[in-house]
Short mmCIF file of C-alpha atoms and ligand atoms in Angstrom, two decimals:
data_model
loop_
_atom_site.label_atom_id
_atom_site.label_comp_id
_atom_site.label_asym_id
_atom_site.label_seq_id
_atom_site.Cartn_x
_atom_site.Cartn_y
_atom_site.Cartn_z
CA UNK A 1 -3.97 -37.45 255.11
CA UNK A 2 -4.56 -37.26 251.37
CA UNK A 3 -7.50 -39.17 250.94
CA UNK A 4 -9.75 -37.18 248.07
CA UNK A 5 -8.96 -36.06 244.52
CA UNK A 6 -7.57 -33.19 244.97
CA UNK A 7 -4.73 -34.13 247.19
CA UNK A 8 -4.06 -36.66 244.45
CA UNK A 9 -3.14 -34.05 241.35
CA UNK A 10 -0.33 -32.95 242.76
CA UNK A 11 1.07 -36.58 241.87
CA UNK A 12 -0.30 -37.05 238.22
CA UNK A 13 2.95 -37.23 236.60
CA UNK A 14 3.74 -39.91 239.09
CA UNK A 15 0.70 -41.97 239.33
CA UNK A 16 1.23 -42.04 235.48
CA UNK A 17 3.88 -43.87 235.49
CA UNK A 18 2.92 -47.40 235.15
CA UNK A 19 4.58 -49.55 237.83
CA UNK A 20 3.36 -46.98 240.64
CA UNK A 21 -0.09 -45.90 239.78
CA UNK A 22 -2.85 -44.35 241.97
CA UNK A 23 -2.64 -47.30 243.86
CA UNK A 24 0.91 -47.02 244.79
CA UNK A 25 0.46 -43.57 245.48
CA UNK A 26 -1.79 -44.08 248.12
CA UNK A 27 0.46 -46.57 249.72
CA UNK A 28 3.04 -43.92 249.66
CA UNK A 29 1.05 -41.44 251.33
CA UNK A 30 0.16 -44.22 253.90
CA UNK A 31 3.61 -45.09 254.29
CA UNK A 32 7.02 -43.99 256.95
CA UNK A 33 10.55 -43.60 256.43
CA UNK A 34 13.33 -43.08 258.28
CA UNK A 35 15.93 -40.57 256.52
CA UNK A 36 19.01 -40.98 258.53
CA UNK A 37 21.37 -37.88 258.57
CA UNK A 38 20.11 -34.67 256.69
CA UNK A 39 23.52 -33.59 254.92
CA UNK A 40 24.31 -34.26 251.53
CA UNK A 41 22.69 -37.57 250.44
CA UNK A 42 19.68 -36.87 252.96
CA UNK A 43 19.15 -33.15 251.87
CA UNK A 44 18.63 -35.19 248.46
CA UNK A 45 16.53 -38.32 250.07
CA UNK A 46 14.26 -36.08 252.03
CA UNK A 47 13.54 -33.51 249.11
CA UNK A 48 12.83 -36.35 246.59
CA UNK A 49 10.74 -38.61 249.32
CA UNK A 50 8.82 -35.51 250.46
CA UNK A 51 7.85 -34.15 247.00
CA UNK A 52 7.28 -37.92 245.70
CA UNK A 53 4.16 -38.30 248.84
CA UNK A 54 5.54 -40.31 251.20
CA UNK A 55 3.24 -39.70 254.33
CA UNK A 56 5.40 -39.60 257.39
CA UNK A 57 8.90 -38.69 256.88
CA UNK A 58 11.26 -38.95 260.09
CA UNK A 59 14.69 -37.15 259.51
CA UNK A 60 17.30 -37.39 261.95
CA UNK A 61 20.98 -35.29 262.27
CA UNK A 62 23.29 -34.53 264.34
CA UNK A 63 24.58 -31.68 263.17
CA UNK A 64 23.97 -27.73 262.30
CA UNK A 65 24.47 -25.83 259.15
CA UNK A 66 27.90 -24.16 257.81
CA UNK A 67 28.52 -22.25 255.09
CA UNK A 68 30.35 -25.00 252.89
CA UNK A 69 27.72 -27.53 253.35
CA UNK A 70 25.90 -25.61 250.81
CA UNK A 71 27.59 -26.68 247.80
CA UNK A 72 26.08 -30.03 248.01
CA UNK A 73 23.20 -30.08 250.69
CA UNK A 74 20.22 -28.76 248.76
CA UNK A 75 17.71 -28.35 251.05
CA UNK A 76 19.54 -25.17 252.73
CA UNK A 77 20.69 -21.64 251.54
CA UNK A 78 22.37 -18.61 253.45
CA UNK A 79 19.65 -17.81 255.46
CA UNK A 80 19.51 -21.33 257.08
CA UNK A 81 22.97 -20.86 257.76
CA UNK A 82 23.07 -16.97 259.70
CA UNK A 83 20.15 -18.60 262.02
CA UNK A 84 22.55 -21.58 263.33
CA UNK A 85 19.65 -23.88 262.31
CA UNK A 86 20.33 -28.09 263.40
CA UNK A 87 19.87 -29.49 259.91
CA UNK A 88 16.76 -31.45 260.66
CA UNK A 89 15.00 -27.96 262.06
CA UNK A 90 16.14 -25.91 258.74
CA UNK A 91 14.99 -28.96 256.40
CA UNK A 92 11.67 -29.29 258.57
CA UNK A 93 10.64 -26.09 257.45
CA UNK A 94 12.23 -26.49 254.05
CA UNK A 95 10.31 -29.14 253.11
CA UNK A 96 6.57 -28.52 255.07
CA UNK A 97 6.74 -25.55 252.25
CA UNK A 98 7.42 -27.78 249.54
CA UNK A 99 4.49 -30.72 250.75
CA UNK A 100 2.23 -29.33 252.94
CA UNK A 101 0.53 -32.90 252.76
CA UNK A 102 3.47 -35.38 254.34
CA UNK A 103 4.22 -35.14 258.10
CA UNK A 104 7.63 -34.28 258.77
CA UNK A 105 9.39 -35.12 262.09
CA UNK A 106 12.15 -33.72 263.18
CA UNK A 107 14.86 -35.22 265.44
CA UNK A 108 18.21 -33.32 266.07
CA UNK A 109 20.34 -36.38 267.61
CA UNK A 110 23.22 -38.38 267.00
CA UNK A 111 21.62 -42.07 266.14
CA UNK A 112 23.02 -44.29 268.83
CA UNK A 113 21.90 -48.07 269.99
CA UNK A 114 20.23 -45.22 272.83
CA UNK A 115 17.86 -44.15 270.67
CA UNK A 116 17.70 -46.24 267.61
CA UNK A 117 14.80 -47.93 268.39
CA UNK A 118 12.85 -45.15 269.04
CA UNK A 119 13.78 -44.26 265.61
CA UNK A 120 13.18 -46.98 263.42
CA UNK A 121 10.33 -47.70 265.08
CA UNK A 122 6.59 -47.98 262.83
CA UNK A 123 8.97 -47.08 259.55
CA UNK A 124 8.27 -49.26 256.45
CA UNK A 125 12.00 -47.94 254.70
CA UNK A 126 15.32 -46.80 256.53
CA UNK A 127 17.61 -44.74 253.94
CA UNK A 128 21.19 -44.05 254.65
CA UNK A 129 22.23 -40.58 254.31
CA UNK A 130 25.18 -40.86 257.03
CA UNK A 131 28.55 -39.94 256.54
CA UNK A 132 30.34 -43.12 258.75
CA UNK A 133 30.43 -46.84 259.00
CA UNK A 134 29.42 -46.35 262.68
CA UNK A 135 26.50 -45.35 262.24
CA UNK A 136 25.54 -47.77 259.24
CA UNK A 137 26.24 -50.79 261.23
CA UNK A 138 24.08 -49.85 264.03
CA UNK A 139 21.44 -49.23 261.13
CA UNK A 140 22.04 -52.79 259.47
CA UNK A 141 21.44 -54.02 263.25
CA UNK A 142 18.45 -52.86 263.21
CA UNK A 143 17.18 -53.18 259.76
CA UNK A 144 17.92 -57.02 260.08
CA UNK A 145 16.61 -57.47 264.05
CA UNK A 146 13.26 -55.68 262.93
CA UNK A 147 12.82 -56.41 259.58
CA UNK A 148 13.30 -53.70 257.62
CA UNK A 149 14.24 -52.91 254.80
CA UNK A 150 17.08 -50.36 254.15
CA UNK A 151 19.37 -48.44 251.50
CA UNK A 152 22.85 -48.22 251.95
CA UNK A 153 24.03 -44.96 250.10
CA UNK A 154 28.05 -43.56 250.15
CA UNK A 155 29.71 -41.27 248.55
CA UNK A 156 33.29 -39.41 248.57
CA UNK A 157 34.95 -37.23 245.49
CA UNK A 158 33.69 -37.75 242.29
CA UNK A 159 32.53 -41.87 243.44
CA UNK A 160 29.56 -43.66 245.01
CA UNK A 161 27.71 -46.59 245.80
CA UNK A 162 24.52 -48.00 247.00
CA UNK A 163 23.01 -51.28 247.86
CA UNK A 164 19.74 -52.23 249.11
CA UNK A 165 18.85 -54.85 252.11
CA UNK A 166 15.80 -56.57 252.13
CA UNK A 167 15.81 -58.61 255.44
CA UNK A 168 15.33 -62.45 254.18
CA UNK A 169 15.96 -61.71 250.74
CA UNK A 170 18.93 -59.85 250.19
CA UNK A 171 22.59 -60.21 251.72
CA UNK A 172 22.86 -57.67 254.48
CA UNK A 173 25.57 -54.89 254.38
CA UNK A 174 27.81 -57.11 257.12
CA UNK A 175 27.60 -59.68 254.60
CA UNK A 176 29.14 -56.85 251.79
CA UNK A 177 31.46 -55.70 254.86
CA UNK A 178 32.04 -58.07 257.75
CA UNK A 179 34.22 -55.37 259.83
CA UNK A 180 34.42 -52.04 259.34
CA UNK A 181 37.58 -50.40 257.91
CA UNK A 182 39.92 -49.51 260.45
CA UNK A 183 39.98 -45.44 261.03
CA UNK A 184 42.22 -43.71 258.77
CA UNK A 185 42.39 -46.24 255.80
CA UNK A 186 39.50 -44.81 254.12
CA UNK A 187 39.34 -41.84 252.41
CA UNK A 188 37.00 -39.13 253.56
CA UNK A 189 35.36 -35.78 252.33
CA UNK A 190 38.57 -34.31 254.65
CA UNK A 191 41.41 -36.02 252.73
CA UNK A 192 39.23 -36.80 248.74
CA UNK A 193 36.83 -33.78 248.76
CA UNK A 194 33.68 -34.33 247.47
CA UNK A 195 31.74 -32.78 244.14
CA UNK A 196 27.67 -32.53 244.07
CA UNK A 197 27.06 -34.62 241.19
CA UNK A 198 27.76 -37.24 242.49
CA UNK A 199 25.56 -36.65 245.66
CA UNK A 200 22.89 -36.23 243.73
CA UNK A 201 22.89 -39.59 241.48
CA UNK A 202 23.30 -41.53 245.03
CA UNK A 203 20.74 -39.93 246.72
CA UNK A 204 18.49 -40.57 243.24
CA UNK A 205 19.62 -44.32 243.56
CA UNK A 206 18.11 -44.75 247.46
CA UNK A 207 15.07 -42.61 246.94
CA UNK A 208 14.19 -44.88 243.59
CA UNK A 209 14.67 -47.99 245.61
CA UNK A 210 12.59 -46.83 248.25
CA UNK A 211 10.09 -45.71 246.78
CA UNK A 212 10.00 -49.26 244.56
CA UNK A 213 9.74 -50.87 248.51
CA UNK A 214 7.09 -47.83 249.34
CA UNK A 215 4.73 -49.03 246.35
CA UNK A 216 4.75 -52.32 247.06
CA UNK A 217 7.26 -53.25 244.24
CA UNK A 218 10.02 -54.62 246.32
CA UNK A 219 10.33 -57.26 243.39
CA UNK A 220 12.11 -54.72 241.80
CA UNK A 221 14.48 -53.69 244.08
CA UNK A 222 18.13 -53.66 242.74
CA UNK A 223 19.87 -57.26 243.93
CA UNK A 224 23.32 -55.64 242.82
CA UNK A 225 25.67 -53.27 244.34
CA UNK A 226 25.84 -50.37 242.46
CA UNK A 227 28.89 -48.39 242.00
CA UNK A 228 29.47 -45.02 240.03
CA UNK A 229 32.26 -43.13 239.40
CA UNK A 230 31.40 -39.85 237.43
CA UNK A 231 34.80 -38.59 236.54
CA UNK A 232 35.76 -41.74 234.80
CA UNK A 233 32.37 -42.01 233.67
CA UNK A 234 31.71 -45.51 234.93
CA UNK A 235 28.80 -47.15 236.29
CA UNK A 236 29.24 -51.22 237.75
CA UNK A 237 26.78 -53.26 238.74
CA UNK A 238 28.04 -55.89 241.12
CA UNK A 239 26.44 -59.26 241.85
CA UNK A 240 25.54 -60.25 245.04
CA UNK A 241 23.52 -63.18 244.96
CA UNK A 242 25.97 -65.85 246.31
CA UNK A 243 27.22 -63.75 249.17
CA UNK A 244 24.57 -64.33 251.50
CA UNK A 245 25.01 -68.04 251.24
CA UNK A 246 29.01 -67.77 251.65
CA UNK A 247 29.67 -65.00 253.42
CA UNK A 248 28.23 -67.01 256.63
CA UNK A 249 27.30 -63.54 257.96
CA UNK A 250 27.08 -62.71 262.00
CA UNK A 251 24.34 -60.34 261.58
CA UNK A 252 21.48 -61.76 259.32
CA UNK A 253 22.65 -65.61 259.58
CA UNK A 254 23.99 -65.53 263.04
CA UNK A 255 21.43 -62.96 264.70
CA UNK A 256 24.48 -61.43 266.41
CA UNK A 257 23.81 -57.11 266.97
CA UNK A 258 26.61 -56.04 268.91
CA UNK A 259 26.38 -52.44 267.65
CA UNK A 260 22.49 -52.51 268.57
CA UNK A 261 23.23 -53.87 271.59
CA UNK A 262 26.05 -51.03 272.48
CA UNK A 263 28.53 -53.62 272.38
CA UNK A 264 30.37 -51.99 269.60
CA UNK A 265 31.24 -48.66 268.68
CA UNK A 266 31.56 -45.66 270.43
CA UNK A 267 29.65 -42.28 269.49
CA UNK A 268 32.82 -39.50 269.84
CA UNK A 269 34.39 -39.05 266.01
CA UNK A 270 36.55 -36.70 264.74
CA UNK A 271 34.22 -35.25 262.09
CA UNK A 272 34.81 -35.37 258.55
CA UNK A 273 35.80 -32.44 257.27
CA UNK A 274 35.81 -30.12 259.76
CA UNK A 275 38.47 -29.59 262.31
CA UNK A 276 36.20 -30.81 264.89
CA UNK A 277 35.44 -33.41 267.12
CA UNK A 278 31.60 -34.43 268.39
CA UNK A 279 31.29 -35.58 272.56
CA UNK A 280 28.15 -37.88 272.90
CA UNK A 281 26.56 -39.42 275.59
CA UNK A 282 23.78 -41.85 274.79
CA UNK A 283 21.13 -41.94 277.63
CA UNK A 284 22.16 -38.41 278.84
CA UNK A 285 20.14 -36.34 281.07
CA UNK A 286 18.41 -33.26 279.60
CA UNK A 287 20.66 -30.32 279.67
CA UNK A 288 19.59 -26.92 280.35
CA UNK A 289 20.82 -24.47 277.70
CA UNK A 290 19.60 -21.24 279.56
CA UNK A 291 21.46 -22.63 283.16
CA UNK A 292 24.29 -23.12 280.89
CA UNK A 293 24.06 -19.80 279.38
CA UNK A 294 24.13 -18.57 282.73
CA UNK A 295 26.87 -19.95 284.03
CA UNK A 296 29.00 -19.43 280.71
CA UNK A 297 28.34 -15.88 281.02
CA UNK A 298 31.89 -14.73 281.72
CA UNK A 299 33.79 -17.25 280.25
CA UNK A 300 33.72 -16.22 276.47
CA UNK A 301 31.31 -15.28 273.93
CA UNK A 302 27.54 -17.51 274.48
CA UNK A 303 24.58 -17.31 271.85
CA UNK A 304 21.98 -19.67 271.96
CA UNK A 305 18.78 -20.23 270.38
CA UNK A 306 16.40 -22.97 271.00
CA UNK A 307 17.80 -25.90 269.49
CA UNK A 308 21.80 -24.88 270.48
CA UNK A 309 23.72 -22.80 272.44
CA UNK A 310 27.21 -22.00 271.21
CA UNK A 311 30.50 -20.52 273.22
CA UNK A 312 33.56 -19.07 271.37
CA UNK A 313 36.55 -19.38 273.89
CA UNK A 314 40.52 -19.62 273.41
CA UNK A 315 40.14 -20.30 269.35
CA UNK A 316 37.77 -23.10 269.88
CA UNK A 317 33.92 -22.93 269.17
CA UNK A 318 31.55 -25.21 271.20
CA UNK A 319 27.95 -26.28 270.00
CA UNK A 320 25.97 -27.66 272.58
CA UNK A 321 22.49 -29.85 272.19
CA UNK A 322 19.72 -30.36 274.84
CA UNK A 323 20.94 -33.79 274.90
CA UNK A 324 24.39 -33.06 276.71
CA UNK A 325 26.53 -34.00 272.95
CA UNK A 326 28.66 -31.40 271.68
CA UNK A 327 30.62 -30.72 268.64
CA UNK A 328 34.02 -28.58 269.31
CA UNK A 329 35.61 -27.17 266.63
CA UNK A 330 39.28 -25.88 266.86
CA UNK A 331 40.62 -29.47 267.15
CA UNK A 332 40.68 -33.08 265.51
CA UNK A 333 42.44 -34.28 269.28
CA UNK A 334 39.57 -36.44 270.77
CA UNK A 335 41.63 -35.54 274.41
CA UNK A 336 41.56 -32.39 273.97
CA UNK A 337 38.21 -32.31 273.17
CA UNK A 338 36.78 -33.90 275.99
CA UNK A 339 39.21 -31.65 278.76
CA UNK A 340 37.53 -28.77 276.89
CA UNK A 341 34.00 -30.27 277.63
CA UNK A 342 34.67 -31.24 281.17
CA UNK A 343 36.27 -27.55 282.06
CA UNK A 344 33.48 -25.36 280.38
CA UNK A 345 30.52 -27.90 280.56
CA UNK A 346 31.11 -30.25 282.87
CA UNK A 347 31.15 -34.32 282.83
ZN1 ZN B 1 24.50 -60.48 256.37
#
């Protein structure tokens, strides 16, 4: 913990600036956040929330590296890539080298109404680097249930948007969105590509709002929805303030958290962008990777390491985690998927 002087200069550029101060600096480095998903927008969030001081950052993914992630995702290079690093385990390391001083915890999961708890819990800011309404849903759940406050952050081609909930204050994102979009309306990095730019300025967006909640400023939180579009060169603000009163809202005027409560949605998506399709099973007994290795043996080609152990069979690649979830790649067929899973890994 950065308590004398010294562990202060690091941050004298930032303490300058008026509104934070040394004062807010040391509520930074007192302070938690959760930094869900470690691709593109969290790459950004962590990197900007560990180098800014904030004391205990807890990042959370699902997923490991691939070579085209690194156009955007700017915690990792080549390197992270060639080791089959989990996200999470790759930034870990990325960032303890860049602040030595903040406590960096590592979780290599898919964030379910399992384990969300667990997660959230003791964090003073939740920011949204996810890639699905899923998964931001079950994080409004809990932002609202608990009390804490959260940024919403999306992005797809050259266009994002962010919006920040302040439990009690602010409308909620079910208020913004009372259902999710039914699959296949939306666009995704799959069908509208994505460019890093834009990444970038969304990320900025979350990590300046959180680090206004961090300081104890969350007076000047942004009430609006933000939305950017850096082709066309546009930037909206969008006013909120009479949607919490109309929109009559399930979540933060009702107290209604089916997706916390695993009453809604269901963790096995066809990932974006990648031919592939993740198994998960929430509550899952710990899986052995070397029994597995063992057993895999003649089947097709095995590597492991200790975070993942990978088989290459009939065209189709299978990543496996501790946790008994698996992405298979070679497919976008849920079905097929899981009849892969039950013949080489069993149900
Ligand atoms: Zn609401």
């Amino acid at each position: 913990m950065a308590d004398t002087r010294k562990d202060l200069d690091r941050y004298a550029r930032q303490m300058r600036y008026g509104p934070i101060g040394e004062e807010g600096q040391r509520k930074l480095l007192a302070s938690r956040a959760l930094v869900c998903g470690c691709g593109a927008l969290g790459s950004v969030l962590a990197n900007t929330l560990a180098r800014s001081g904030v004391g205990h950052l807890r990042i959370v993914d699902r997923d490991f590296l691939e070579l085209n992630n690194l156009q955007r995702q700017v915690l990792y290079d080549e390197q992270d890539v060639a080791d089959n690093l989990p996200k999470v385990v790759a930034a870990q390391r990325k960032l303890q080298r860049i602040n030595s001083q903040v406590e960096v915890e590592a979780v290599v999961a898919d964030v379910d109404h399992a384990n969300i708890g667990r997660l959230v819990d003791g964090v003073d800011v939740i920011v949204d680097g996810t890639d699905n309404f899923e998964t931001r849903y079950l994080l409004n759940d809990a932002a609202i249930k608990f009390s804490i406050p959260w940024v919403y952050g999306g992005c797809i081609g050259a266009e994002g948007q962010s919006m920040t909930i302040v439990p009690g204050q602010t409308p909620c994102f079910r208020c913004l969105m009372p259902e999710p979009p039914p699959p296949g309306v939306t666009p995704t990095c799959d069908t509208a590509g994505i460019v890093s730019p834009i990444v970038n300025v969304i990320a900025s967006l979350e990590a300046m709002e959180a680090l206004k909640i961090l300081t104890g400023h969350v007076e000047a939180v942004n009430r609006d929805l933000t939305i950017v579009e850096l082709w066309d060169n546009r930037l909206r603000q969008v006013k909120l303030d009479s949607l919490r009163e109309s929109a009559a809202c399930l979540t933060c005027q009702g107290h209604e958290f089916p997706w916390l409560e695993g009453k809604r949605g269901s963790h096995t998506a066809v990932l974006c962008g990648r031919n592939a399709v993740q198994l998960s099973f929430p509550g899952h007994e710990p899986l052995s990777l070397e029994s597995l290795e063992e057993k895999l043996g003649g089947v097709g080609q095995v590597s492991r390491n200790r975070y993942l152990l990978r088989l290459a069979v009939d065209g189709y690649q299978m990543t496996v985690f501790p946790d008994g979830r698996a992405i298979i790649a070679g497919t976008d067929d849920i079905a097929e998927a899981r009849t892969l899973y039950a013949r080489y890994i069993g149900s």
